[in-house]
JSON list of C-alpha atoms in Angstrom, two decimals:
[
{"chain": "A", "resi": 1, "resn": "UNK", "atom": "CA", "xyz": [66.63, -44.71, -90.76]},
{"chain": "A", "resi": 2, "resn": "UNK", "atom": "CA", "xyz": [67.95, -45.70, -87.33]},
{"chain": "A", "resi": 3, "resn": "UNK", "atom": "CA", "xyz": [69.74, -49.04, -87.11]},
{"chain": "A", "resi": 4, "resn": "UNK", "atom": "CA", "xyz": [67.75, -51.69, -85.29]},
{"chain": "A", "resi": 5, "resn": "UNK", "atom": "CA", "xyz": [69.57, -54.93, -84.48]},
{"chain": "A", "resi": 6, "resn": "UNK", "atom": "CA", "xyz": [66.61, -57.22, -83.84]},
{"chain": "A", "resi": 7, "resn": "UNK", "atom": "CA", "xyz": [65.97, -58.38, -87.42]},
{"chain": "A", "resi": 8, "resn": "UNK", "atom": "CA", "xyz": [62.21, -58.65, -87.10]},
{"chain": "A", "resi": 9, "resn": "UNK", "atom": "CA", "xyz": [61.94, -55.15, -85.60]},
{"chain": "A", "resi": 10, "resn": "UNK", "atom": "CA", "xyz": [64.35, -53.75, -88.14]},
{"chain": "A", "resi": 11, "resn": "UNK", "atom": "CA", "xyz": [62.33, -55.16, -91.04]},
{"chain": "A", "resi": 12, "resn": "UNK", "atom": "CA", "xyz": [59.10, -53.88, -89.49]},
{"chain": "A", "resi": 13, "resn": "UNK", "atom": "CA", "xyz": [60.56, -50.36, -89.25]},
{"chain": "A", "resi": 14, "resn": "UNK", "atom": "CA", "xyz": [61.83, -50.71, -92.82]},
{"chain": "A", "resi": 15, "resn": "UNK", "atom": "CA", "xyz": [58.39, -51.67, -94.14]},
{"chain": "A", "resi": 16, "resn": "UNK", "atom": "CA", "xyz": [56.84, -48.69, -92.34]},
{"chain": "A", "resi": 17, "resn": "UNK", "atom": "CA", "xyz": [59.41, -46.48, -94.08]},
{"chain": "A", "resi": 18, "resn": "UNK", "atom": "CA", "xyz": [58.50, -48.04, -97.45]},
{"chain": "A", "resi": 19, "resn": "UNK", "atom": "CA", "xyz": [54.81, -47.35, -96.74]},
{"chain": "A", "resi": 20, "resn": "UNK", "atom": "CA", "xyz": [55.56, -43.70, -95.96]},
{"chain": "A", "resi": 21, "resn": "UNK", "atom": "CA", "xyz": [57.59, -43.48, -99.17]},
{"chain": "A", "resi": 22, "resn": "UNK", "atom": "CA", "xyz": [54.75, -45.00, -101.19]},
{"chain": "A", "resi": 23, "resn": "UNK", "atom": "CA", "xyz": [52.32, -42.38, -99.88]},
{"chain": "A", "resi": 24, "resn": "UNK", "atom": "CA", "xyz": [54.54, -39.72, -101.49]},
{"chain": "A", "resi": 25, "resn": "UNK", "atom": "CA", "xyz": [54.73, -41.34, -104.94]},
{"chain": "A", "resi": 26, "resn": "UNK", "atom": "CA", "xyz": [53.32, -39.47, -107.92]},
{"chain": "A", "resi": 27, "resn": "UNK", "atom": "CA", "xyz": [49.68, -40.42, -108.52]},
{"chain": "A", "resi": 28, "resn": "UNK", "atom": "CA", "xyz": [50.22, -41.45, -112.15]},
{"chain": "A", "resi": 29, "resn": "UNK", "atom": "CA", "xyz": [49.31, -44.95, -113.32]},
{"chain": "A", "resi": 30, "resn": "UNK", "atom": "CA", "xyz": [52.87, -46.26, -113.72]},
{"chain": "A", "resi": 31, "resn": "UNK", "atom": "CA", "xyz": [54.15, -45.08, -110.33]},
{"chain": "A", "resi": 32, "resn": "UNK", "atom": "CA", "xyz": [51.08, -46.42, -108.56]},
{"chain": "A", "resi": 33, "resn": "UNK", "atom": "CA", "xyz": [51.26, -49.79, -110.33]},
{"chain": "A", "resi": 34, "resn": "UNK", "atom": "CA", "xyz": [54.94, -50.23, -109.51]},
{"chain": "A", "resi": 35, "resn": "UNK", "atom": "CA", "xyz": [54.20, -48.98, -106.00]},
{"chain": "A", "resi": 36, "resn": "UNK", "atom": "CA", "xyz": [51.67, -51.78, -105.48]},
{"chain": "A", "resi": 37, "resn": "UNK", "atom": "CA", "xyz": [54.25, -54.36, -106.53]},
{"chain": "A", "resi": 38, "resn": "UNK", "atom": "CA", "xyz": [56.78, -52.73, -104.19]},
{"chain": "A", "resi": 39, "resn": "UNK", "atom": "CA", "xyz": [54.34, -52.88, -101.29]},
{"chain": "A", "resi": 40, "resn": "UNK", "atom": "CA", "xyz": [53.69, -56.59, -101.86]},
{"chain": "A", "resi": 41, "resn": "UNK", "atom": "CA", "xyz": [57.36, -57.51, -102.07]},
{"chain": "A", "resi": 42, "resn": "UNK", "atom": "CA", "xyz": [58.52, -55.32, -99.16]},
{"chain": "A", "resi": 43, "resn": "UNK", "atom": "CA", "xyz": [55.82, -56.60, -96.80]},
{"chain": "A", "resi": 44, "resn": "UNK", "atom": "CA", "xyz": [56.63, -60.16, -97.86]},
{"chain": "A", "resi": 45, "resn": "UNK", "atom": "CA", "xyz": [60.16, -59.76, -96.48]},
{"chain": "A", "resi": 46, "resn": "UNK", "atom": "CA", "xyz": [58.83, -59.28, -92.96]},
{"chain": "A", "resi": 47, "resn": "UNK", "atom": "CA", "xyz": [55.99, -61.77, -93.28]},
{"chain": "A", "resi": 48, "resn": "UNK", "atom": "CA", "xyz": [58.36, -64.56, -94.26]},
{"chain": "A", "resi": 49, "resn": "UNK", "atom": "CA", "xyz": [60.87, -63.75, -91.52]},
{"chain": "A", "resi": 50, "resn": "UNK", "atom": "CA", "xyz": [58.00, -63.85, -89.01]},
{"chain": "A", "resi": 51, "resn": "UNK", "atom": "CA", "xyz": [56.80, -67.19, -90.40]},
{"chain": "A", "resi": 52, "resn": "UNK", "atom": "CA", "xyz": [60.34, -68.51, -90.31]},
{"chain": "A", "resi": 53, "resn": "UNK", "atom": "CA", "xyz": [60.77, -67.64, -86.66]},
{"chain": "A", "resi": 54, "resn": "UNK", "atom": "CA", "xyz": [57.79, -69.82, -85.80]},
{"chain": "A", "resi": 55, "resn": "UNK", "atom": "CA", "xyz": [58.72, -72.67, -88.16]},
{"chain": "A", "resi": 56, "resn": "UNK", "atom": "CA", "xyz": [58.38, -76.24, -86.94]},
{"chain": "A", "resi": 57, "resn": "UNK", "atom": "CA", "xyz": [61.72, -77.41, -88.38]},
{"chain": "A", "resi": 58, "resn": "UNK", "atom": "CA", "xyz": [65.13, -76.04, -89.34]},
{"chain": "A", "resi": 59, "resn": "UNK", "atom": "CA", "xyz": [64.43, -76.86, -92.99]},
{"chain": "A", "resi": 60, "resn": "UNK", "atom": "CA", "xyz": [61.15, -74.90, -92.89]},
{"chain": "A", "resi": 61, "resn": "UNK", "atom": "CA", "xyz": [62.97, -72.04, -91.14]},
{"chain": "A", "resi": 62, "resn": "UNK", "atom": "CA", "xyz": [65.57, -71.88, -93.94]},
{"chain": "A", "resi": 63, "resn": "UNK", "atom": "CA", "xyz": [62.84, -72.03, -96.59]},
{"chain": "A", "resi": 64, "resn": "UNK", "atom": "CA", "xyz": [61.07, -69.00, -95.13]},
{"chain": "A", "resi": 65, "resn": "UNK", "atom": "CA", "xyz": [64.35, -67.09, -95.00]},
{"chain": "A", "resi": 66, "resn": "UNK", "atom": "CA", "xyz": [64.92, -68.01, -98.65]},
{"chain": "A", "resi": 67, "resn": "UNK", "atom": "CA", "xyz": [61.47, -66.61, -99.53]},
{"chain": "A", "resi": 68, "resn": "UNK", "atom": "CA", "xyz": [62.31, -63.47, -97.60]},
{"chain": "A", "resi": 69, "resn": "UNK", "atom": "CA", "xyz": [65.58, -63.06, -99.50]},
{"chain": "A", "resi": 70, "resn": "UNK", "atom": "CA", "xyz": [63.75, -63.47, -102.81]},
{"chain": "A", "resi": 71, "resn": "UNK", "atom": "CA", "xyz": [61.26, -60.81, -101.74]},
{"chain": "A", "resi": 72, "resn": "UNK", "atom": "CA", "xyz": [64.12, -58.47, -100.79]},
{"chain": "A", "resi": 73, "resn": "UNK", "atom": "CA", "xyz": [65.68, -58.96, -104.23]},
{"chain": "A", "resi": 74, "resn": "UNK", "atom": "CA", "xyz": [62.32, -58.28, -105.87]},
{"chain": "A", "resi": 75, "resn": "UNK", "atom": "CA", "xyz": [61.92, -55.18, -103.72]},
{"chain": "A", "resi": 76, "resn": "UNK", "atom": "CA", "xyz": [65.29, -53.89, -104.94]},
{"chain": "A", "resi": 77, "resn": "UNK", "atom": "CA", "xyz": [64.09, -54.35, -108.52]},
{"chain": "A", "resi": 78, "resn": "UNK", "atom": "CA", "xyz": [60.90, -52.31, -107.95]},
{"chain": "A", "resi": 79, "resn": "UNK", "atom": "CA", "xyz": [62.78, -49.56, -106.12]},
{"chain": "A", "resi": 80, "resn": "UNK", "atom": "CA", "xyz": [65.35, -49.28, -108.90]},
{"chain": "A", "resi": 81, "resn": "UNK", "atom": "CA", "xyz": [62.60, -49.23, -111.51]},
{"chain": "A", "resi": 82, "resn": "UNK", "atom": "CA", "xyz": [60.83, -46.42, -109.64]},
{"chain": "A", "resi": 83, "resn": "UNK", "atom": "CA", "xyz": [64.09, -44.53, -109.32]},
{"chain": "A", "resi": 84, "resn": "UNK", "atom": "CA", "xyz": [64.80, -44.76, -113.03]},
{"chain": "A", "resi": 85, "resn": "UNK", "atom": "CA", "xyz": [61.29, -44.24, -114.41]},
{"chain": "A", "resi": 86, "resn": "UNK", "atom": "CA", "xyz": [59.41, -41.84, -112.17]},
{"chain": "A", "resi": 87, "resn": "UNK", "atom": "CA", "xyz": [59.67, -38.28, -111.00]},
{"chain": "A", "resi": 88, "resn": "UNK", "atom": "CA", "xyz": [60.42, -39.19, -107.38]},
{"chain": "A", "resi": 89, "resn": "UNK", "atom": "CA", "xyz": [59.92, -36.26, -105.04]},
{"chain": "A", "resi": 90, "resn": "UNK", "atom": "CA", "xyz": [62.51, -37.48, -102.53]},
{"chain": "A", "resi": 91, "resn": "UNK", "atom": "CA", "xyz": [65.40, -39.30, -104.27]},
{"chain": "A", "resi": 92, "resn": "UNK", "atom": "CA", "xyz": [67.47, -39.24, -101.07]},
{"chain": "A", "resi": 93, "resn": "UNK", "atom": "CA", "xyz": [64.74, -41.17, -99.26]},
{"chain": "A", "resi": 94, "resn": "UNK", "atom": "CA", "xyz": [64.61, -43.71, -102.10]},
{"chain": "A", "resi": 95, "resn": "UNK", "atom": "CA", "xyz": [68.39, -44.12, -101.90]},
{"chain": "A", "resi": 96, "resn": "UNK", "atom": "CA", "xyz": [68.13, -44.65, -98.15]},
{"chain": "A", "resi": 97, "resn": "UNK", "atom": "CA", "xyz": [65.44, -47.31, -98.61]},
{"chain": "A", "resi": 98, "resn": "UNK", "atom": "CA", "xyz": [67.49, -49.01, -101.35]},
{"chain": "A", "resi": 99, "resn": "UNK", "atom": "CA", "xyz": [70.53, -49.07, -99.07]},
{"chain": "A", "resi": 100, "resn": "UNK", "atom": "CA", "xyz": [68.50, -50.60, -96.24]},
{"chain": "A", "resi": 101, "resn": "UNK", "atom": "CA", "xyz": [67.04, -53.16, -98.65]},
{"chain": "A", "resi": 102, "resn": "UNK", "atom": "CA", "xyz": [70.57, -54.12, -99.65]},
{"chain": "A", "resi": 103, "resn": "UNK", "atom": "CA", "xyz": [71.70, -54.40, -96.02]},
{"chain": "A", "resi": 104, "resn": "UNK", "atom": "CA", "xyz": [68.68, -56.54, -95.12]},
{"chain": "A", "resi": 105, "resn": "UNK", "atom": "CA", "xyz": [69.37, -58.79, -98.12]},
{"chain": "A", "resi": 106, "resn": "UNK", "atom": "CA", "xyz": [72.94, -59.30, -96.94]},
{"chain": "A", "resi": 107, "resn": "UNK", "atom": "CA", "xyz": [71.83, -60.08, -93.37]},
{"chain": "A", "resi": 108, "resn": "UNK", "atom": "CA", "xyz": [69.22, -62.58, -94.55]},
{"chain": "A", "resi": 109, "resn": "UNK", "atom": "CA", "xyz": [71.64, -64.21, -97.03]},
{"chain": "A", "resi": 110, "resn": "UNK", "atom": "CA", "xyz": [74.30, -64.48, -94.34]},
{"chain": "A", "resi": 111, "resn": "UNK", "atom": "CA", "xyz": [71.77, -66.07, -91.97]},
{"chain": "A", "resi": 112, "resn": "UNK", "atom": "CA", "xyz": [70.83, -68.63, -94.63]},
{"chain": "A", "resi": 113, "resn": "UNK", "atom": "CA", "xyz": [74.48, -69.51, -95.28]},
{"chain": "A", "resi": 114, "resn": "UNK", "atom": "CA", "xyz": [75.17, -69.89, -91.56]},
{"chain": "A", "resi": 115, "resn": "UNK", "atom": "CA", "xyz": [72.05, -72.01, -91.01]},
{"chain": "A", "resi": 116, "resn": "UNK", "atom": "CA", "xyz": [72.88, -74.28, -93.94]},
{"chain": "A", "resi": 117, "resn": "UNK", "atom": "CA", "xyz": [76.48, -74.67, -92.80]},
{"chain": "A", "resi": 118, "resn": "UNK", "atom": "CA", "xyz": [75.42, -75.51, -89.26]},
{"chain": "A", "resi": 119, "resn": "UNK", "atom": "CA", "xyz": [72.67, -77.89, -90.34]},
{"chain": "A", "resi": 120, "resn": "UNK", "atom": "CA", "xyz": [74.51, -79.65, -93.19]},
{"chain": "A", "resi": 121, "resn": "UNK", "atom": "CA", "xyz": [71.84, -78.84, -95.80]}
]
């Protein structure tokens, strides 16, 4: 996955990558059920960042980033569960998505810390 430095664009590209990955999952009940949870949590990362960028206050902005971070952590859980429980056709792709999820989590967490420090939350 190419590095994109605009966070919103980077997350959008990430979610598209997750969607492509989900299309390749085995069609069994467990993989598909976990895949639905993964889709919800991964798309929530971007949705909350987008909401945060149009927030009406700094406090609301931080809250949306917190929701996004929680969704990223949930996404990591679903990805790891898929990795450890399913016959994934492309483990390298899963590893790449997991790595990007981790990087995005760190960026979002760092943003929250900086915002809180600058706003005396």
